[in-house]
C-alpha cells in the first residue's frame, strides 16, 4: 500500500503544479482535512473542501507562487512525507522574496488525499512522519 500512496502523492502534487487546486479536485477525499504547522500561533484544523480551499487561497494571497518546488516523496508507511520548497514574493512589506522548506505529511483513503499535516522544517516533518534521516 505504501508504494501506491507514494504514487498518489506524486500524482496529486504534479496535478497541482500543472493546474492549481482545481486540477486536484478528483484526487481529494470529500472529507479532506488539513492542519496548520503545530508551531503556528492558534494552529487550526481545516475540514472539508471549502475550508481547505480557503487555506490554499490564503497562502496564495500571502505571496506563495502556487508551486511545490523540488518535491521529494518519502514513504512513511500509511503516510507519505513530501518535502518541498515554497517560493514566492511577500504580498506585504515591500514584496521581498520568500523561500522556505515545507513538509506535508499526507494520508490517503480509498485512493484519494484525505489529510495533510504541515510542518515548517524538514526535521520536524520527517520526525512527525515517523522517519529518521
GROMACS .gro file of N, CA and C in nm:
model
  399
    1UNK      N    1   0.081  -0.120   0.000
    1UNK     CA    2   0.000   0.000   0.000
    1UNK      C    3   0.085   0.126   0.000
    2UNK      N    4   0.202   0.122   0.064
    2UNK     CA    5   0.282   0.244   0.075
    2UNK      C    6   0.332   0.293  -0.061
    3UNK      N    7   0.375   0.201  -0.149
    3UNK     CA    8   0.417   0.243  -0.282
    3UNK      C    9   0.302   0.307  -0.358
    4UNK      N   10   0.183   0.253  -0.341
    4UNK     CA   11   0.065   0.311  -0.405
    4UNK      C   12   0.040   0.452  -0.353
    5UNK      N   13   0.059   0.474  -0.223
    5UNK     CA   14   0.039   0.608  -0.166
    5UNK      C   15   0.144   0.707  -0.218
    6UNK      N   16   0.268   0.661  -0.236
    6UNK     CA   17   0.371   0.749  -0.292
    6UNK      C   18   0.329   0.791  -0.432
    7UNK      N   19   0.278   0.698  -0.510
    7UNK     CA   20   0.233   0.731  -0.646
    7UNK      C   21   0.114   0.828  -0.643
    8UNK      N   22   0.022   0.808  -0.549
    8UNK     CA   23  -0.091   0.901  -0.534
    8UNK      C   24  -0.041   1.040  -0.499
    9UNK      N   25   0.058   1.049  -0.410
    9UNK     CA   26   0.115   1.178  -0.372
    9UNK      C   27   0.181   1.245  -0.494
   10UNK      N   28   0.257   1.167  -0.569
   10UNK     CA   29   0.322   1.222  -0.690
   10UNK      C   30   0.216   1.277  -0.786
   11UNK      N   31   0.111   1.200  -0.806
   11UNK     CA   32   0.004   1.241  -0.897
   11UNK      C   33  -0.062   1.370  -0.848
   12UNK      N   34  -0.090   1.377  -0.718
   12UNK     CA   35  -0.157   1.494  -0.662
   12UNK      C   36  -0.070   1.620  -0.678
   13UNK      N   37   0.057   1.611  -0.639
   13UNK     CA   38   0.144   1.729  -0.645
   13UNK      C   39   0.172   1.771  -0.789
   14UNK      N   40   0.186   1.675  -0.880
   14UNK     CA   41   0.206   1.708  -1.022
   14UNK      C   42   0.082   1.777  -1.079
   15UNK      N   43  -0.036   1.728  -1.044
   15UNK     CA   44  -0.160   1.789  -1.091
   15UNK      C   45  -0.173   1.931  -1.037
   16UNK      N   46  -0.141   1.950  -0.908
   16UNK     CA   47  -0.150   2.084  -0.850
   16UNK      C   48  -0.054   2.178  -0.923
   17UNK      N   49   0.070   2.135  -0.944
   17UNK     CA   50   0.167   2.220  -1.012
   17UNK      C   51   0.122   2.254  -1.154
   18UNK      N   52   0.053   2.163  -1.220
   18UNK     CA   53   0.010   2.185  -1.358
   18UNK      C   54  -0.114   2.274  -1.367
   19UNK      N   55  -0.205   2.263  -1.269
   19UNK     CA   56  -0.331   2.335  -1.284
   19UNK      C   57  -0.391   2.392  -1.157
   20UNK      N   58  -0.314   2.397  -1.050
   20UNK     CA   59  -0.364   2.454  -0.925
   20UNK      C   60  -0.463   2.363  -0.855
   21UNK      N   61  -0.526   2.417  -0.756
   21UNK     CA   62  -0.617   2.341  -0.671
   21UNK      C   63  -0.731   2.277  -0.750
   22UNK      N   64  -0.782   2.348  -0.849
   22UNK     CA   65  -0.893   2.293  -0.929
   22UNK      C   66  -0.854   2.163  -1.000
   23UNK      N   67  -0.727   2.151  -1.038
   23UNK     CA   68  -0.681   2.033  -1.110
   23UNK      C   69  -0.671   1.910  -1.020
   24UNK      N   70  -0.684   1.929  -0.890
   24UNK     CA   71  -0.671   1.816  -0.797
   24UNK      C   72  -0.805   1.775  -0.735
   25UNK      N   73  -0.911   1.836  -0.777
   25UNK     CA   74  -1.041   1.811  -0.715
   25UNK      C   75  -1.078   1.663  -0.712
   26UNK      N   76  -1.055   1.592  -0.820
   26UNK     CA   77  -1.090   1.449  -0.826
   26UNK      C   78  -0.995   1.362  -0.745
   27UNK      N   79  -0.885   1.419  -0.698
   27UNK     CA   80  -0.784   1.344  -0.624
   27UNK      C   81  -0.797   1.362  -0.472
   28UNK      N   82  -0.889   1.451  -0.431
   28UNK     CA   83  -0.910   1.477  -0.289
   28UNK      C   84  -1.031   1.402  -0.237
   29UNK      N   85  -1.019   1.350  -0.117
   29UNK     CA   86  -1.129   1.284  -0.047
   29UNK      C   87  -1.233   1.391  -0.012
   30UNK      N   88  -1.362   1.359  -0.018
   30UNK     CA   89  -1.464   1.461   0.014
   30UNK      C   90  -1.455   1.512   0.158
   31UNK      N   91  -1.395   1.434   0.246
   31UNK     CA   92  -1.381   1.476   0.386
   31UNK      C   93  -1.235   1.513   0.418
   32UNK      N   94  -1.170   1.578   0.323
   32UNK     CA   95  -1.030   1.615   0.340
   32UNK      C   96  -1.012   1.705   0.462
   33UNK      N   97  -0.895   1.688   0.526
   33UNK     CA   98  -0.858   1.771   0.640
   33UNK      C   99  -0.715   1.820   0.619
   34UNK      N  100  -0.690   1.942   0.663
   34UNK     CA  101  -0.554   1.997   0.663
   34UNK      C  102  -0.529   2.059   0.799
   35UNK      N  103  -0.405   2.053   0.841
   35UNK     CA  104  -0.367   2.104   0.972
   35UNK      C  105  -0.253   2.204   0.957
   36UNK      N  106  -0.265   2.318   1.023
   36UNK     CA  107  -0.156   2.415   1.026
   36UNK      C  108  -0.033   2.353   1.091
   37UNK      N  109   0.084   2.408   1.061
   37UNK     CA  110   0.203   2.365   1.135
   37UNK      C  111   0.178   2.383   1.285
   38UNK      N  112   0.221   2.288   1.366
   38UNK     CA  113   0.190   2.293   1.509
   38UNK      C  114   0.247   2.415   1.581
   39UNK      N  115   0.352   2.477   1.526
   39UNK     CA  116   0.408   2.593   1.594
   39UNK      C  117   0.348   2.726   1.547
   40UNK      N  118   0.245   2.721   1.462
   40UNK     CA  119   0.171   2.843   1.428
   40UNK      C  120   0.094   2.890   1.551
   41UNK      N  121   0.091   3.019   1.574
   41UNK     CA  122   0.001   3.067   1.679
   41UNK      C  123  -0.143   3.033   1.640
   42UNK      N  124  -0.221   2.985   1.730
   42UNK     CA  125  -0.360   2.948   1.701
   42UNK      C  126  -0.371   2.847   1.587
   43UNK      N  127  -0.280   2.749   1.584
   43UNK     CA  128  -0.283   2.646   1.480
   43UNK      C  129  -0.422   2.585   1.472
   44UNK      N  130  -0.468   2.564   1.348
   44UNK     CA  131  -0.605   2.519   1.327
   44UNK      C  132  -0.611   2.393   1.242
   45UNK      N  133  -0.728   2.335   1.242
   45UNK     CA  134  -0.764   2.221   1.157
   45UNK      C  135  -0.866   2.273   1.057
   46UNK      N  136  -0.851   2.234   0.932
   46UNK     CA  137  -0.942   2.276   0.825
   46UNK      C  138  -1.010   2.151   0.771
   47UNK      N  139  -1.139   2.142   0.786
   47UNK     CA  140  -1.213   2.021   0.747
   47UNK      C  141  -1.306   2.052   0.631
   48UNK      N  142  -1.295   1.972   0.527
   48UNK     CA  143  -1.383   1.984   0.413
   48UNK      C  144  -1.324   2.067   0.301
   49UNK      N  145  -1.382   2.052   0.186
   49UNK     CA  146  -1.334   2.115   0.063
   49UNK      C  147  -1.327   2.267   0.076
   50UNK      N  148  -1.432   2.330   0.125
   50UNK     CA  149  -1.436   2.477   0.132
   50UNK      C  150  -1.326   2.529   0.224
   51UNK      N  151  -1.306   2.466   0.338
   51UNK     CA  152  -1.206   2.512   0.434
   51UNK      C  153  -1.065   2.495   0.378
   52UNK      N  154  -1.038   2.382   0.314
   52UNK     CA  155  -0.905   2.358   0.256
   52UNK      C  156  -0.881   2.455   0.141
   53UNK      N  157  -0.981   2.481   0.061
   53UNK     CA  158  -0.968   2.577  -0.049
   53UNK      C  159  -0.935   2.716   0.007
   54UNK      N  160  -1.002   2.755   0.112
   54UNK     CA  161  -0.977   2.884   0.175
   54UNK      C  162  -0.833   2.892   0.228
   55UNK      N  163  -0.785   2.784   0.286
   55UNK     CA  164  -0.647   2.779   0.336
   55UNK      C  165  -0.547   2.800   0.223
   56UNK      N  166  -0.564   2.728   0.113
   56UNK     CA  167  -0.473   2.740   0.000
   56UNK      C  168  -0.478   2.882  -0.056
   57UNK      N  169  -0.596   2.936  -0.069
   57UNK     CA  170  -0.610   3.073  -0.120
   57UNK      C  171  -0.542   3.174  -0.029
   58UNK      N  172  -0.544   3.150   0.102
   58UNK     CA  173  -0.478   3.242   0.194
   58UNK      C  174  -0.327   3.239   0.172
   59UNK      N  175  -0.270   3.122   0.143
   59UNK     CA  176  -0.127   3.114   0.114
   59UNK      C  177  -0.093   3.189  -0.015
   60UNK      N  178  -0.179   3.177  -0.114
   60UNK     CA  179  -0.156   3.249  -0.239
   60UNK      C  180  -0.163   3.400  -0.216
   61UNK      N  181  -0.257   3.444  -0.134
   61UNK     CA  182  -0.270   3.587  -0.103
   61UNK      C  183  -0.147   3.640  -0.029
   62UNK      N  184  -0.082   3.555   0.049
   62UNK     CA  185   0.038   3.596   0.122
   62UNK      C  186   0.162   3.603   0.033
   63UNK      N  187   0.151   3.546  -0.088
   63UNK     CA  188   0.261   3.557  -0.182
   63UNK      C  189   0.321   3.427  -0.232
   64UNK      N  190   0.269   3.311  -0.186
   64UNK     CA  191   0.318   3.183  -0.237
   64UNK      C  192   0.291   3.179  -0.387
   65UNK      N  193   0.388   3.129  -0.464
   65UNK     CA  194   0.373   3.126  -0.610
   65UNK      C  195   0.285   3.012  -0.660
   66UNK      N  196   0.233   2.930  -0.571
   66UNK     CA  197   0.140   2.824  -0.610
   66UNK      C  198   0.205   2.699  -0.666
   67UNK      N  199   0.336   2.686  -0.648
   67UNK     CA  200   0.407   2.569  -0.698
   67UNK      C  201   0.478   2.496  -0.584
   68UNK      N  202   0.475   2.365  -0.590
   68UNK     CA  203   0.550   2.282  -0.498
   68UNK      C  204   0.685   2.255  -0.567
   69UNK      N  205   0.788   2.333  -0.532
   69UNK     CA  206   0.917   2.322  -0.598
   69UNK      C  207   0.998   2.205  -0.542
   70UNK      N  208   1.060   2.130  -0.632
   70UNK     CA  209   1.152   2.022  -0.598
   70UNK      C  210   1.096   1.923  -0.495
   71UNK      N  211   0.976   1.871  -0.518
   71UNK     CA  212   0.919   1.780  -0.418
   71UNK      C  213   0.999   1.649  -0.407
   72UNK      N  214   1.013   1.604  -0.285
   72UNK     CA  215   1.078   1.477  -0.254
   72UNK      C  216   0.975   1.393  -0.179
   73UNK      N  217   0.947   1.273  -0.226
   73UNK     CA  218   0.842   1.189  -0.172
   73UNK      C  219   0.904   1.077  -0.089
   74UNK      N  220   0.871   1.074   0.040
   74UNK     CA  221   0.929   0.977   0.132
   74UNK      C  222   0.820   0.885   0.185
   75UNK      N  223   0.837   0.758   0.161
   75UNK     CA  224   0.742   0.657   0.207
   75UNK      C  225   0.748   0.648   0.359
   76UNK      N  226   0.634   0.673   0.422
   76UNK     CA  227   0.625   0.665   0.569
   76UNK      C  228   0.518   0.566   0.610
   77UNK      N  229   0.512   0.453   0.540
   77UNK     CA  230   0.413   0.351   0.572
   77UNK      C  231   0.275   0.392   0.524
   78UNK      N  232   0.185   0.421   0.615
   78UNK     CA  233   0.050   0.462   0.577
   78UNK      C  234   0.044   0.605   0.525
   79UNK      N  235   0.150   0.681   0.546
   79UNK     CA  236   0.154   0.821   0.502
   79UNK      C  237   0.272   0.842   0.408
   80UNK      N  238   0.272   0.959   0.345
   80UNK     CA  239   0.383   1.000   0.258
   80UNK      C  240   0.426   1.138   0.304
   81UNK      N  241   0.555   1.152   0.336
   81UNK     CA  242   0.609   1.283   0.370
   81UNK      C  243   0.661   1.346   0.240
   82UNK      N  244   0.610   1.464   0.209
   82UNK     CA  245   0.651   1.534   0.089
   82UNK      C  246   0.727   1.659   0.133
   83UNK      N  247   0.858   1.658   0.106
   83UNK     CA  248   0.944   1.771   0.138
   83UNK      C  249   0.951   1.856   0.012
   84UNK      N  250   0.924   1.985   0.025
   84UNK     CA  251   0.923   2.072  -0.093
   84UNK      C  252   0.968   2.212  -0.056
   85UNK      N  253   1.003   2.287  -0.159
   85UNK     CA  254   1.046   2.425  -0.141
   85UNK      C  255   0.932   2.519  -0.177
   86UNK      N  256   0.900   2.605  -0.082
   86UNK     CA  257   0.799   2.708  -0.106
   86UNK      C  258   0.873   2.834  -0.150
   87UNK      N  259   0.824   2.895  -0.255
   87UNK     CA  260   0.883   3.019  -0.306
   87UNK      C  261   0.773   3.118  -0.335
   88UNK      N  262   0.810   3.243  -0.335
   88UNK     CA  263   0.715   3.347  -0.368
   88UNK      C  264   0.771   3.483  -0.334
   89UNK      N  265   0.681   3.581  -0.336
   89UNK     CA  266   0.714   3.718  -0.301
   89UNK      C  267   0.610   3.764  -0.202
   90UNK      N  268   0.656   3.814  -0.090
   90UNK     CA  269   0.565   3.858   0.014
   90UNK      C  270   0.469   3.962  -0.043
   91UNK      N  271   0.341   3.944  -0.015
   91UNK     CA  272   0.240   4.039  -0.060
   91UNK      C  273   0.238   4.162   0.030
   92UNK      N  274   0.307   4.154   0.140
   92UNK     CA  275   0.311   4.265   0.236
   92UNK      C  276   0.456   4.302   0.264
   93UNK      N  277   0.480   4.423   0.303
   93UNK     CA  278   0.614   4.464   0.342
   93UNK      C  279   0.712   4.483   0.228
   94UNK      N  280   0.664   4.518   0.111
   94UNK     CA  281   0.754   4.551   0.002
   94UNK      C  282   0.784   4.442  -0.097
   95UNK      N  283   0.720   4.328  -0.086
   95UNK     CA  284   0.737   4.222  -0.185
   95UNK      C  285   0.872   4.154  -0.183
   96UNK      N  286   0.927   4.133  -0.064
   96UNK     CA  287   1.056   4.065  -0.055
   96UNK      C  288   1.039   3.917  -0.088
   97UNK      N  289   1.146   3.853  -0.139
   97UNK     CA  290   1.138   3.711  -0.173
   97UNK      C  291   1.115   3.625  -0.048
   98UNK      N  292   1.036   3.522  -0.066
   98UNK     CA  293   1.007   3.428   0.042
   98UNK      C  294   1.047   3.289  -0.007
   99UNK      N  295   1.122   3.219   0.076
   99UNK     CA  296   1.162   3.083   0.042
   99UNK      C  297   1.173   3.003   0.171
  100UNK      N  298   1.116   2.884   0.172
  100UNK     CA  299   1.118   2.801   0.292
  100UNK      C  300   1.105   2.655   0.252
  101UNK      N  301   1.162   2.568   0.335
  101UNK     CA  302   1.141   2.424   0.320
  101UNK      C  303   1.015   2.389   0.398
  102UNK      N  304   0.925   2.318   0.332
  102UNK     CA  305   0.800   2.275   0.393
  102UNK      C  306   0.791   2.123   0.384
  103UNK      N  307   0.714   2.065   0.473
  103UNK     CA  308   0.684   1.922   0.465
  103UNK      C  309   0.535   1.905   0.483
  104UNK      N  310   0.475   1.833   0.391
  104UNK     CA  311   0.336   1.791   0.404
  104UNK      C  312   0.337   1.641   0.428
  105UNK      N  313   0.281   1.601   0.541
  105UNK     CA  314   0.265   1.458   0.568
  105UNK      C  315   0.123   1.425   0.525
  106UNK      N  316   0.114   1.343   0.419
  106UNK     CA  317  -0.013   1.318   0.353
  106UNK      C  318  -0.067   1.179   0.386
  107UNK      N  319  -0.196   1.174   0.413
  107UNK     CA  320  -0.266   1.047   0.437
  107UNK      C  321  -0.367   1.027   0.324
  108UNK      N  322  -0.386   0.903   0.285
  108UNK     CA  323  -0.477   0.870   0.176
  108UNK      C  324  -0.582   0.772   0.223
  109UNK      N  325  -0.700   0.783   0.163
  109UNK     CA  326  -0.809   0.691   0.193
  109UNK      C  327  -0.884   0.665   0.063
  110UNK      N  328  -0.903   0.538   0.031
  110UNK     CA  329  -0.973   0.499  -0.091
  110UNK      C  330  -0.915   0.565  -0.216
  111UNK      N  331  -0.781   0.575  -0.221
  111UNK     CA  332  -0.715   0.629  -0.339
  111UNK      C  333  -0.720   0.780  -0.352
  112UNK      N  334  -0.758   0.850  -0.245
  112UNK     CA  335  -0.768   0.997  -0.251
  112UNK      C  336  -0.698   1.059  -0.131
  113UNK      N  337  -0.649   1.181  -0.152
  113UNK     CA  338  -0.585   1.254  -0.044
  113UNK      C  339  -0.687   1.286   0.064
  114UNK      N  340  -0.662   1.238   0.185
  114UNK     CA  341  -0.757   1.252   0.296
  114UNK      C  342  -0.711   1.353   0.400
  115UNK      N  343  -0.578   1.364   0.420
  115UNK     CA  344  -0.528   1.454   0.523
  115UNK      C  345  -0.390   1.507   0.492
  116UNK      N  346  -0.367   1.631   0.535
  116UNK     CA  347  -0.236   1.695   0.517
  116UNK      C  348  -0.198   1.759   0.650
  117UNK      N  349  -0.087   1.713   0.705
  117UNK     CA  350  -0.029   1.778   0.823
  117UNK      C  351   0.092   1.857   0.772
  118UNK      N  352   0.097   1.986   0.804
  118UNK     CA  353   0.202   2.074   0.754
  118UNK      C  354   0.308   2.101   0.860
  119UNK      N  355   0.433   2.108   0.814
  119UNK     CA  356   0.546   2.136   0.902
  119UNK      C  357   0.640   2.234   0.834
  120UNK      N  358   0.706   2.317   0.916
  120UNK     CA  359   0.791   2.424   0.864
  120UNK      C  360   0.938   2.388   0.855
  121UNK      N  361   0.973   2.264   0.882
  121UNK     CA  362   1.112   2.223   0.864
  121UNK      C  363   1.116   2.075   0.825
  122UNK      N  364   1.221   2.040   0.754
  122UNK     CA  365   1.240   1.901   0.714
  122UNK      C  366   1.247   1.811   0.836
  123UNK      N  367   1.327   1.850   0.935
  123UNK     CA  368   1.346   1.767   1.054
  123UNK      C  369   1.215   1.742   1.127
  124UNK      N  370   1.136   1.847   1.144
  124UNK     CA  371   1.009   1.833   1.216
  124UNK      C  372   0.911   1.744   1.139
  125UNK      N  373   0.902   1.762   1.009
  125UNK     CA  374   0.812   1.683   0.927
  125UNK      C  375   0.851   1.537   0.920
  126UNK      N  376   0.981   1.512   0.905
  126UNK     CA  377   1.032   1.375   0.899
  126UNK      C  378   1.003   1.303   1.031
  127UNK      N  379   1.027   1.372   1.143
  127UNK     CA  380   1.000   1.313   1.274
  127UNK      C  381   0.852   1.284   1.291
  128UNK      N  382   0.767   1.378   1.250
  128UNK     CA  383   0.622   1.359   1.264
  128UNK      C  384   0.572   1.240   1.182
  129UNK      N  385   0.639   1.213   1.070
  129UNK     CA  386   0.601   1.101   0.985
  129UNK      C  387   0.658   0.969   1.037
  130UNK      N  388   0.737   0.975   1.143
  130UNK     CA  389   0.796   0.854   1.200
  130UNK      C  390   0.920   0.806   1.125
  131UNK      N  391   0.982   0.897   1.052
  131UNK     CA  392   1.102   0.863   0.976
  131UNK      C  393   1.225   0.918   1.046
  132UNK      N  394   1.341   0.871   1.004
  132UNK     CA  395   1.468   0.923   1.053
  132UNK      C  396   1.555   0.959   0.934
  133UNK      N  397   1.637   1.059   0.951
  133UNK     CA  398   1.732   1.099   0.845
  133UNK      C  399   1.852   1.008   0.848
   0.00000   0.00000   0.00000
